[in-house]
Coordinates of N, CA and C in Angstrom, one line a residue:
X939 N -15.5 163.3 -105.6 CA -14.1 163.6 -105.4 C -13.3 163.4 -106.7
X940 N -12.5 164.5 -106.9 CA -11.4 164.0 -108.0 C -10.4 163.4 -108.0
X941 N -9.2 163.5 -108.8 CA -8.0 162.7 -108.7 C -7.3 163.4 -107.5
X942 N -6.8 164.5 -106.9 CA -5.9 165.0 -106.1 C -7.0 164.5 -104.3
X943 N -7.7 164.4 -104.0 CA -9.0 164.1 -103.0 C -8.8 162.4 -103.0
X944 N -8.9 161.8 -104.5 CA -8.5 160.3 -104.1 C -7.3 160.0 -103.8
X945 N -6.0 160.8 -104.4 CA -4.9 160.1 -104.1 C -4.4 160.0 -102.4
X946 N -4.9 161.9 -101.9 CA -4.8 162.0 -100.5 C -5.4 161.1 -99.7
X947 N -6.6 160.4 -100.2 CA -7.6 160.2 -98.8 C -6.6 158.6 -99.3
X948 N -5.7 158.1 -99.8 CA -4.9 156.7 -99.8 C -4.2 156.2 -99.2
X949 N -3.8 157.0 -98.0 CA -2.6 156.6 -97.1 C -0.9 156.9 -98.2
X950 N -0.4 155.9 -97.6 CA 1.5 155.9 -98.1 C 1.4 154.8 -98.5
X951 N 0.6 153.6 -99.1 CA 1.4 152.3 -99.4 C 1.0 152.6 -101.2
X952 N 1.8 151.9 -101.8 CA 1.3 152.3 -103.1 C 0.3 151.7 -103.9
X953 N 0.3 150.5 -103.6 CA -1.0 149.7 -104.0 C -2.3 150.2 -103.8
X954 N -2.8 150.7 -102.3 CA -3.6 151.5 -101.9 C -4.2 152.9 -103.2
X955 N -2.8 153.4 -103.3 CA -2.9 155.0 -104.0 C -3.1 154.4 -105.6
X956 N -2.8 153.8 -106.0 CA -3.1 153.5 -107.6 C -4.5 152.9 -107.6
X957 N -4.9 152.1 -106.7 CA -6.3 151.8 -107.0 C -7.0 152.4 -106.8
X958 N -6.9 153.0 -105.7 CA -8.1 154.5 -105.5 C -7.8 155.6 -106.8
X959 N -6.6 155.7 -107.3 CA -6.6 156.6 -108.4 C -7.3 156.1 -109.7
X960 N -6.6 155.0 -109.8 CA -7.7 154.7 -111.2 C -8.9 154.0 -111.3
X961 N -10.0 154.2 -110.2 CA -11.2 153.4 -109.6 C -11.8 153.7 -110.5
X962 N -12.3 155.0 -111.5 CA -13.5 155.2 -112.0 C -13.0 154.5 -113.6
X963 N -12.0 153.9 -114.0 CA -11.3 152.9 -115.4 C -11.5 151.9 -114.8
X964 N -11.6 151.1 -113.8 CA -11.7 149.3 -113.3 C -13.6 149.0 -113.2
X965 N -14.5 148.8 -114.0 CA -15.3 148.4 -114.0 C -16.1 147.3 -113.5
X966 N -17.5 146.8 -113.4 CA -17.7 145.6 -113.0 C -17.5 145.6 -111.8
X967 N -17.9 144.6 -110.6 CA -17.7 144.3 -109.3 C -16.4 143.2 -109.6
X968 N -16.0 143.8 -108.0 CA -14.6 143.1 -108.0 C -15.0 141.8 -106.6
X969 N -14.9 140.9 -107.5 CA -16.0 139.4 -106.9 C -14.1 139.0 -106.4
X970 N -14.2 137.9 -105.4 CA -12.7 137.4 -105.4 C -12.6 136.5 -106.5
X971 N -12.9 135.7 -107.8 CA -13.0 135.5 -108.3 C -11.7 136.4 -109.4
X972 N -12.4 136.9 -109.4 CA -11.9 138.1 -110.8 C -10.7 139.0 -109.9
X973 N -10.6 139.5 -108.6 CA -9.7 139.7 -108.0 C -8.5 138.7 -107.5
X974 N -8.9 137.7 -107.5 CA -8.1 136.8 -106.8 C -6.5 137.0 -106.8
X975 N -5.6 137.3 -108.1 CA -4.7 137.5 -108.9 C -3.9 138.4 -109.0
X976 N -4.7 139.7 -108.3 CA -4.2 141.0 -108.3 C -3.6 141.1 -107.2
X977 N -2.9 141.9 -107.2 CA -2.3 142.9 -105.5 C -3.1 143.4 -104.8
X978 N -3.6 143.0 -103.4 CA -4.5 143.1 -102.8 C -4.3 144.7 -102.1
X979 N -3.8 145.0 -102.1 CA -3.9 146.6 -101.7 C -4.6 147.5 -102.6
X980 N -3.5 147.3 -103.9 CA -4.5 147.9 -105.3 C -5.7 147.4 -105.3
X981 N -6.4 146.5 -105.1 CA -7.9 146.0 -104.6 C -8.4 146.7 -103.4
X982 N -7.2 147.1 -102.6 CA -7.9 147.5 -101.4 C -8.4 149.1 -102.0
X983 N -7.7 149.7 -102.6 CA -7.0 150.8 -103.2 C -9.2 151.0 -104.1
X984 N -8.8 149.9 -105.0 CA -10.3 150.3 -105.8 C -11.5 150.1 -105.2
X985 N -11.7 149.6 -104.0 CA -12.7 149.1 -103.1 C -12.7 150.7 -102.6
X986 N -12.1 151.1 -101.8 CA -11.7 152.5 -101.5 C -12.2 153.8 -102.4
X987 N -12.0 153.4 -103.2 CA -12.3 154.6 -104.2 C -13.8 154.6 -104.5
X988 N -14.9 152.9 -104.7 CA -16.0 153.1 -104.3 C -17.1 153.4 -103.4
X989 N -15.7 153.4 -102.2 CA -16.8 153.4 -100.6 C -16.2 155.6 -100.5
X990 N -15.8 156.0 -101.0 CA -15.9 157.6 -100.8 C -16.7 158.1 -101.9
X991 N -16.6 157.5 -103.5 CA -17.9 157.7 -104.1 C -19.2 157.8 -103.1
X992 N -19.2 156.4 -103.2 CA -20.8 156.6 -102.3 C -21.0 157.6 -101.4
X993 N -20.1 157.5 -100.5 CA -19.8 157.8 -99.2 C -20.3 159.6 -98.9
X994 N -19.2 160.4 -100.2 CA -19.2 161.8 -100.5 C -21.0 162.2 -101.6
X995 N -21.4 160.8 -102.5 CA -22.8 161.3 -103.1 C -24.1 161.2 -102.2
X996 N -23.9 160.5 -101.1 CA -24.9 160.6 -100.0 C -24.6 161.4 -98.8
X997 N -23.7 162.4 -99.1 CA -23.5 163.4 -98.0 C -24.3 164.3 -98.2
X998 N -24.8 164.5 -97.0 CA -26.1 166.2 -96.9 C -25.4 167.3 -97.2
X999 N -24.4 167.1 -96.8 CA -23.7 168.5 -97.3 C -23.3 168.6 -98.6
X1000 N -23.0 167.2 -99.3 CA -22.1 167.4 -100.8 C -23.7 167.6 -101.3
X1001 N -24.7 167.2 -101.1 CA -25.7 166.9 -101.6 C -26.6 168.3 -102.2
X1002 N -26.0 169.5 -100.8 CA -26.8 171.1 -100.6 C -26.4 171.8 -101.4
X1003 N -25.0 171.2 -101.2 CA -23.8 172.3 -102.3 C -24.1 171.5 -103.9
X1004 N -24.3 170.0 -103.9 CA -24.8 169.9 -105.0 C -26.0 170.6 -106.0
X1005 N -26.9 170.9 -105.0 CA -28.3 171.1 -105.8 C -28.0 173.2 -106.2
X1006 N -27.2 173.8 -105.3 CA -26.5 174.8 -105.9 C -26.2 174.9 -107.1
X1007 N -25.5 174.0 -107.3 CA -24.4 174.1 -108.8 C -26.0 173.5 -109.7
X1008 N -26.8 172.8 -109.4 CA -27.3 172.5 -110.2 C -28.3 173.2 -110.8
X1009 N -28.5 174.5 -110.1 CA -29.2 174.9 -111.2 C -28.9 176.0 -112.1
X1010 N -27.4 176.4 -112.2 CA -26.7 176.5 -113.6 C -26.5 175.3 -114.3
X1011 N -25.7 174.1 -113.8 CA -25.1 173.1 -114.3 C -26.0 171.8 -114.9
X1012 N -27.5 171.8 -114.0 CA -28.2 170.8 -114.1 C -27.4 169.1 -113.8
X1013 N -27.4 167.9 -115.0 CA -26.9 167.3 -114.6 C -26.0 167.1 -114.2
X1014 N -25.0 167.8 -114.9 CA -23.5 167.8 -114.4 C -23.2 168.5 -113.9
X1015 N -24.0 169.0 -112.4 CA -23.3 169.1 -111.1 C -22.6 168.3 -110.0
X1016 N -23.1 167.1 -110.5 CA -21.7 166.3 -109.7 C -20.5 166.5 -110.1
X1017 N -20.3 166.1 -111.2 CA -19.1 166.4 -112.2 C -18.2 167.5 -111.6
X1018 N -18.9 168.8 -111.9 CA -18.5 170.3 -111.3 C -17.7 170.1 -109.8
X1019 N -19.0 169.6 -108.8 CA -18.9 170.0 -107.5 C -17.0 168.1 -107.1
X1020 N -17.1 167.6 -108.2 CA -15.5 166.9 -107.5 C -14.3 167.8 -108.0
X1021 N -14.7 168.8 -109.2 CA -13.7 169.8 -109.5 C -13.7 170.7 -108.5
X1022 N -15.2 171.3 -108.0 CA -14.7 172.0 -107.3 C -14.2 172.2 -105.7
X1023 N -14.3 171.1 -105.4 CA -13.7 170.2 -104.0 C -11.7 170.1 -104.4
X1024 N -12.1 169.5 -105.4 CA -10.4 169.6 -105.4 C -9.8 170.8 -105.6
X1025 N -10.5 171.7 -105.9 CA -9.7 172.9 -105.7 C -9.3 173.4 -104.7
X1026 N -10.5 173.4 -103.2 CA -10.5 173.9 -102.1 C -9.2 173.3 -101.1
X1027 N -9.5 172.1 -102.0 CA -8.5 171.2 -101.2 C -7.1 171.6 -101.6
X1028 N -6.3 171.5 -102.9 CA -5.2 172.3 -103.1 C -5.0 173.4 -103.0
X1029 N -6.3 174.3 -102.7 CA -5.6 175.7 -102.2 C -5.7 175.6 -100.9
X1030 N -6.4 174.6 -100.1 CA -6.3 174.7 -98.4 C -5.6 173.8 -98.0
X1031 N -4.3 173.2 -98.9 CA -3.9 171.8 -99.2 C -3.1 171.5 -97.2
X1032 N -2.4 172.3 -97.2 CA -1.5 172.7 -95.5 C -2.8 172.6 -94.7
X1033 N -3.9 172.5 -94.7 CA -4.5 172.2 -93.7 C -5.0 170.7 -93.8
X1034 N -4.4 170.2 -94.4 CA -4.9 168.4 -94.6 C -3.9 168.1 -94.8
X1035 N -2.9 168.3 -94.9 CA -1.1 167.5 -95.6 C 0.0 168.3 -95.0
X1036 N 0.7 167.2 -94.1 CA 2.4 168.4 -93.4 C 2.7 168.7 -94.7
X1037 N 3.0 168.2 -95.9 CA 3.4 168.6 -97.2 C 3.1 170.1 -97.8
X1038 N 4.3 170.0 -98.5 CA 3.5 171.4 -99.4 C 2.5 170.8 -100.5
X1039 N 2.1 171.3 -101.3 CA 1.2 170.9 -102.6 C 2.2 170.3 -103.6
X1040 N 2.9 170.8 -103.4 CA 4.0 171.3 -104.9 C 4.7 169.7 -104.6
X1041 N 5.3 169.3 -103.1 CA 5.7 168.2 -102.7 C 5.4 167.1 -102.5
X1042 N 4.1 167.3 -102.2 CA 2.7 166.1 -102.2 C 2.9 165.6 -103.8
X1043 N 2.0 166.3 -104.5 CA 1.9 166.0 -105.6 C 3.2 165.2 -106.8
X1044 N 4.4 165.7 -106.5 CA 5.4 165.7 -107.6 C 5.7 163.9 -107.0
X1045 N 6.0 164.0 -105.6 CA 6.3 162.8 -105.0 C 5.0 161.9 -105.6
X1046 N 4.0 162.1 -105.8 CA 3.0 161.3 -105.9 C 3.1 160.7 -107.4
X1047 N 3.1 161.8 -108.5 CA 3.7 160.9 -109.7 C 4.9 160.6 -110.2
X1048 N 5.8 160.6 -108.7 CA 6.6 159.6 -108.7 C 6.3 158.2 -108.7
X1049 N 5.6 157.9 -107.8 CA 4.6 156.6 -107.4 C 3.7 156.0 -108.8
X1050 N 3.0 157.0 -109.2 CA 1.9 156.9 -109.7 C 3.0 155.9 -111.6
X1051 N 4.0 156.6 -111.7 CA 5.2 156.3 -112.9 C 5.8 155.0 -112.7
X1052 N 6.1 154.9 -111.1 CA 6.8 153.9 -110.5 C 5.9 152.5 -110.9
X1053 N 4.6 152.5 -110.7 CA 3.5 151.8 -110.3 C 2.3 151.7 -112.0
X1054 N 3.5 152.2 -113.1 CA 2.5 152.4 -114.5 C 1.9 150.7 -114.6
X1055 N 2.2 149.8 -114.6 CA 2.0 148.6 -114.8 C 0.1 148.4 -114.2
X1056 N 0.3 149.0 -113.2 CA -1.1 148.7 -112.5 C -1.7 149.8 -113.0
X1057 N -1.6 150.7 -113.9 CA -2.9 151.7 -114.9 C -3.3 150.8 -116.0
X1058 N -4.6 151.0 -116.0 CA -5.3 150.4 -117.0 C -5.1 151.1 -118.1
X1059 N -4.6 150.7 -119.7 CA -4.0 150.8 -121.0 C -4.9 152.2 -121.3
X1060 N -6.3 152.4 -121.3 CA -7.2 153.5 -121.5 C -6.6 154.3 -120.9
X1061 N -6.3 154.2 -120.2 CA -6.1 155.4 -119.0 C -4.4 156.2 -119.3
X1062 N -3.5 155.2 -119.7 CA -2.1 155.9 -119.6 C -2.0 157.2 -120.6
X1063 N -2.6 157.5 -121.1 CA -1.8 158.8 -122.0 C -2.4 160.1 -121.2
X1064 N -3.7 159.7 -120.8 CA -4.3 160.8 -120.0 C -3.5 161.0 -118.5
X1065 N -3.4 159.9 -118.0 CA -2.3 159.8 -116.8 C -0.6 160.8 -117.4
X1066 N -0.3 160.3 -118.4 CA 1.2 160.9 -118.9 C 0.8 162.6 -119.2
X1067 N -0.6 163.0 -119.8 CA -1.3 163.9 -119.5 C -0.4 165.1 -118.3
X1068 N -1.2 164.4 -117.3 CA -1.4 165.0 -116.4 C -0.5 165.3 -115.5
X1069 N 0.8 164.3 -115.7 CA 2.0 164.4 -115.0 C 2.9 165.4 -115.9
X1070 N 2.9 165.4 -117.2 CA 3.7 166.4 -117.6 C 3.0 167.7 -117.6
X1071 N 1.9 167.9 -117.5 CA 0.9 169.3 -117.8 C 1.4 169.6 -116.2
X1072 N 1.3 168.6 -115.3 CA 1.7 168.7 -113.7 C 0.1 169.8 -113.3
X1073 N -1.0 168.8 -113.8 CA -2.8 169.1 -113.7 C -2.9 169.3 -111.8
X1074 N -2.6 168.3 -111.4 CA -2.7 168.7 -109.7 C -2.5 169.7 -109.2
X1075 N -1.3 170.1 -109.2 CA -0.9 172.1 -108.5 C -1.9 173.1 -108.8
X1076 N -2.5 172.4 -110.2 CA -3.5 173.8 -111.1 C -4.4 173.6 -110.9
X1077 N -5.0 172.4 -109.8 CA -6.2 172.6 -109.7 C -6.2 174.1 -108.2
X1078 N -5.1 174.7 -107.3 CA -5.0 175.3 -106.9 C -5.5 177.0 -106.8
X1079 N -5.6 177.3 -108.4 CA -6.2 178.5 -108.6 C -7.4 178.3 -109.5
X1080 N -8.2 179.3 -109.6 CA -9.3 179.2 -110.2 C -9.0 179.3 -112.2
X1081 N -7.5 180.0 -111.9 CA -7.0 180.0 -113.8 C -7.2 178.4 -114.2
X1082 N -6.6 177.6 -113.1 CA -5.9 176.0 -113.3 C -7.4 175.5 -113.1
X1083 N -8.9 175.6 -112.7 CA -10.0 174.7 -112.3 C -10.6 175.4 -114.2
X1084 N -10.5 176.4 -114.3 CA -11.0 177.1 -115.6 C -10.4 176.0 -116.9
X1085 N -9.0 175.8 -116.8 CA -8.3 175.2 -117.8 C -9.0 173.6 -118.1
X1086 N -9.3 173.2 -116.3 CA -9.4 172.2 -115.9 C -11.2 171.8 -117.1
X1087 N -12.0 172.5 -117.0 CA -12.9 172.3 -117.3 C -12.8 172.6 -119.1
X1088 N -12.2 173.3 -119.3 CA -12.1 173.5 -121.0 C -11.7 171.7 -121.3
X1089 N -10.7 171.5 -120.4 CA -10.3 169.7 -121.1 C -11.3 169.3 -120.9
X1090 N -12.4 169.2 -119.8 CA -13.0 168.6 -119.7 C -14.2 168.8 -120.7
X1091 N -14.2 169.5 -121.4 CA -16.0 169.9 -122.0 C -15.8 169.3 -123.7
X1092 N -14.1 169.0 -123.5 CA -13.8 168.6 -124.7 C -13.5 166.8 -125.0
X1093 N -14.2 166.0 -124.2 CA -13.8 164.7 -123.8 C -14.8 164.3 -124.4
X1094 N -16.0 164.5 -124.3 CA -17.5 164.1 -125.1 C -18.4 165.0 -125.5
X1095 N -19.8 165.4 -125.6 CA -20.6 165.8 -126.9 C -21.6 166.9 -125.0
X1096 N -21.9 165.6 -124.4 CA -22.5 166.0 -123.6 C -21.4 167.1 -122.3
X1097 N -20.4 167.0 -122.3 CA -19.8 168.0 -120.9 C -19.6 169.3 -121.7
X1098 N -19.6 169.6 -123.5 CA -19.8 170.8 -123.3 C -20.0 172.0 -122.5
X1099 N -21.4 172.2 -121.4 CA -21.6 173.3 -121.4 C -20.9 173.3 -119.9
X1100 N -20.0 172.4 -119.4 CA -19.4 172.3 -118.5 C -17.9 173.6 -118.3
X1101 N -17.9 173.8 -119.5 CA -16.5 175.2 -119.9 C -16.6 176.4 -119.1
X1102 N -18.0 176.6 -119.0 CA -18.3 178.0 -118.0 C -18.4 177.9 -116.3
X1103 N -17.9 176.4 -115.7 CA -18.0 176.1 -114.4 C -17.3 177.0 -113.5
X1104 N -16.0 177.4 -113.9 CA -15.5 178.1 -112.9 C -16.0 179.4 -112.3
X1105 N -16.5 179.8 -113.5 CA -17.2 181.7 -113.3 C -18.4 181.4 -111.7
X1106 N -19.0 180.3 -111.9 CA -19.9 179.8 -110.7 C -19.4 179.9 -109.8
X1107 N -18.0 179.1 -109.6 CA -17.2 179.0 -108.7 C -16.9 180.3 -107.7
X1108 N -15.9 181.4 -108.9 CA -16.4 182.4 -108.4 C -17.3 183.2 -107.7
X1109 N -18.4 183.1 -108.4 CA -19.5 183.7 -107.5 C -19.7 183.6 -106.3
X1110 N -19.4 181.9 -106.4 CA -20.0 181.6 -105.0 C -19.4 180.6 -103.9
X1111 N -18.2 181.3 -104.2 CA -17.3 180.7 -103.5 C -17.3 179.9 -101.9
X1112 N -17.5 181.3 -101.4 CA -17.2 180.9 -100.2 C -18.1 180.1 -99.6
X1113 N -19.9 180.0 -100.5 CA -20.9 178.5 -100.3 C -20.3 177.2 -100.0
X1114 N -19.5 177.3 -101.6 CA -18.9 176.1 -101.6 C -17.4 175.6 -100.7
X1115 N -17.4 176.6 -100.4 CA -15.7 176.3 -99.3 C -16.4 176.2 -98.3
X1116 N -17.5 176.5 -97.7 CA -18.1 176.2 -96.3 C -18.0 175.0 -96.2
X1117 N -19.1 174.4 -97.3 CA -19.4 172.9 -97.8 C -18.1 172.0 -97.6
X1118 N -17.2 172.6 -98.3 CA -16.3 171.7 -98.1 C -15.6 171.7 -97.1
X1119 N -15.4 172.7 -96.0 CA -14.5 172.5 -95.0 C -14.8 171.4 -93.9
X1120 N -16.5 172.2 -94.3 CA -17.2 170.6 -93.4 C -17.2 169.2 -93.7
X1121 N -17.2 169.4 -94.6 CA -17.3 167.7 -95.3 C -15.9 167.2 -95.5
X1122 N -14.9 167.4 -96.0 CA -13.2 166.7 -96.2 C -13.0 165.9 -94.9
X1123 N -13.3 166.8 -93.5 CA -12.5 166.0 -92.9 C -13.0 164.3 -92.3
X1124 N -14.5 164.8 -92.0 CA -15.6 163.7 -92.2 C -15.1 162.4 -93.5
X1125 N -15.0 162.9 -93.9 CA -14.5 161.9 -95.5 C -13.2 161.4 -95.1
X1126 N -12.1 162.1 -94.6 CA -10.7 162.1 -94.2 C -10.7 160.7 -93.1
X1127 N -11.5 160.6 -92.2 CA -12.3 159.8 -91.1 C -12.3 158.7 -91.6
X1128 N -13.6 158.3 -92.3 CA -14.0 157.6 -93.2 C -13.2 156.4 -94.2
X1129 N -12.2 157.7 -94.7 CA -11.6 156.9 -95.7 C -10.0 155.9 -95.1
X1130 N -9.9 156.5 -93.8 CA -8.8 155.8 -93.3 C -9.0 155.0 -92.2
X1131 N -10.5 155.1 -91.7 CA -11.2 153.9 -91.1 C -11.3 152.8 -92.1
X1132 N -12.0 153.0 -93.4 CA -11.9 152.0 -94.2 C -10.6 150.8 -94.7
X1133 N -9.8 151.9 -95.0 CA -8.0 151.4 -95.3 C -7.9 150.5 -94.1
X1134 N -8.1 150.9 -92.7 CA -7.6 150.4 -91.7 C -8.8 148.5 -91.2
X1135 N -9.8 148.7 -91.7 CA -10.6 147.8 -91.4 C -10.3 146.9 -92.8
X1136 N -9.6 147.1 -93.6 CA -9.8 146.3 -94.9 C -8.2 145.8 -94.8
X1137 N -6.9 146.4 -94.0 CA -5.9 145.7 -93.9 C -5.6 144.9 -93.2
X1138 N -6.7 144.4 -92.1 CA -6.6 143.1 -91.2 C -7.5 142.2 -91.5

């Protein structure tokens, strides 16, 4: 899952939504030790964001639609297939959110601005990124997942050949929208069973 997939599956408290957003920058196991200090939601928030990692890389389904992409993409078909989930999801966004996209999202890096103190220093210009580029709405069309991937091939040495992802997409779309229609809501389940067993 990507950024728009983690913020939704967070619930409404804020703590929750910034830790699941910036889960894959908080490294290390979070021992109570080393958490003890923090705001335990934002804890709940990064705990969260590891159990739908796992949760979505051991799905049979993400796993079918994975091995698809992989044999254009090879390793970085994981990579691909959380881009290409969040697209399905912002263009099918009214079937998972009373919200519009446009009002989900904008409200969201209101929070996300409100709540800068709890991003980790690595992370803020890419975060300031993304709120002024306003990257979420774009992951909507396949122009905005195309854009999405040029930033991305440009980050390190190795996502290069990750630039031509979207044309796949294309092809083969509606493989991958099956994939995902089945699998979000399962995840949707999942992720707010978790929230709900980790707040008592």
């Amino acid at each position: 899952m990507n950024f728009l997939a983690h913020i939704l599956l967070s619930g409404e408290r804020d703590g929750v939504i910034l830790g699941n957003y910036v889960g894959d920058f908080i490294k290390g196991r979070l021992t109570e030790e080393k958490t003890a200090l923090w705001n335990q939601e934002y804890v709940l928030g990064l705990k969260l964001h590891r159990y739908i990692d796992y949760f979505t890389d051991t799905n049979e389904l993400v796993l079918e639609a994975k091995r698809m992409a992989a044999k254009v993409h090879g390793k970085l078909a994981g990579i691909v297939m959380d881009i290409y989930f969040d697209y399905f999801l912002a263009k099918y966004f009214d079937q998972f959110c009373a919200e519009s996209l446009w009002e989900y999202c904008h409200r969201m890096y209101g929070v996300i601005e409100k709540n800068e103190y709890l991003i980790p220093d690595n992370m803020i210009p890419m975060v300031r990124s993304m709120i002024r580029q306003d990257w979420l709405t774009g992951y909507a069309t396949l122009e905005g997942i195309d854009i999405t991937f040029q930033r991305l091939s440009r980050r390190a040495p190795f996502l290069g050949p990750i630039i031509g992802a979207a044309e796949e997409l294309k092809e083969n779309e509606a493989f991958y929208r099956e994939h995902f229609m089945q699998f979000f809501p399962e995840l949707q389940k999942e992720a707010a069973q978790f929230i709900k067993e980790g707040t008592h």
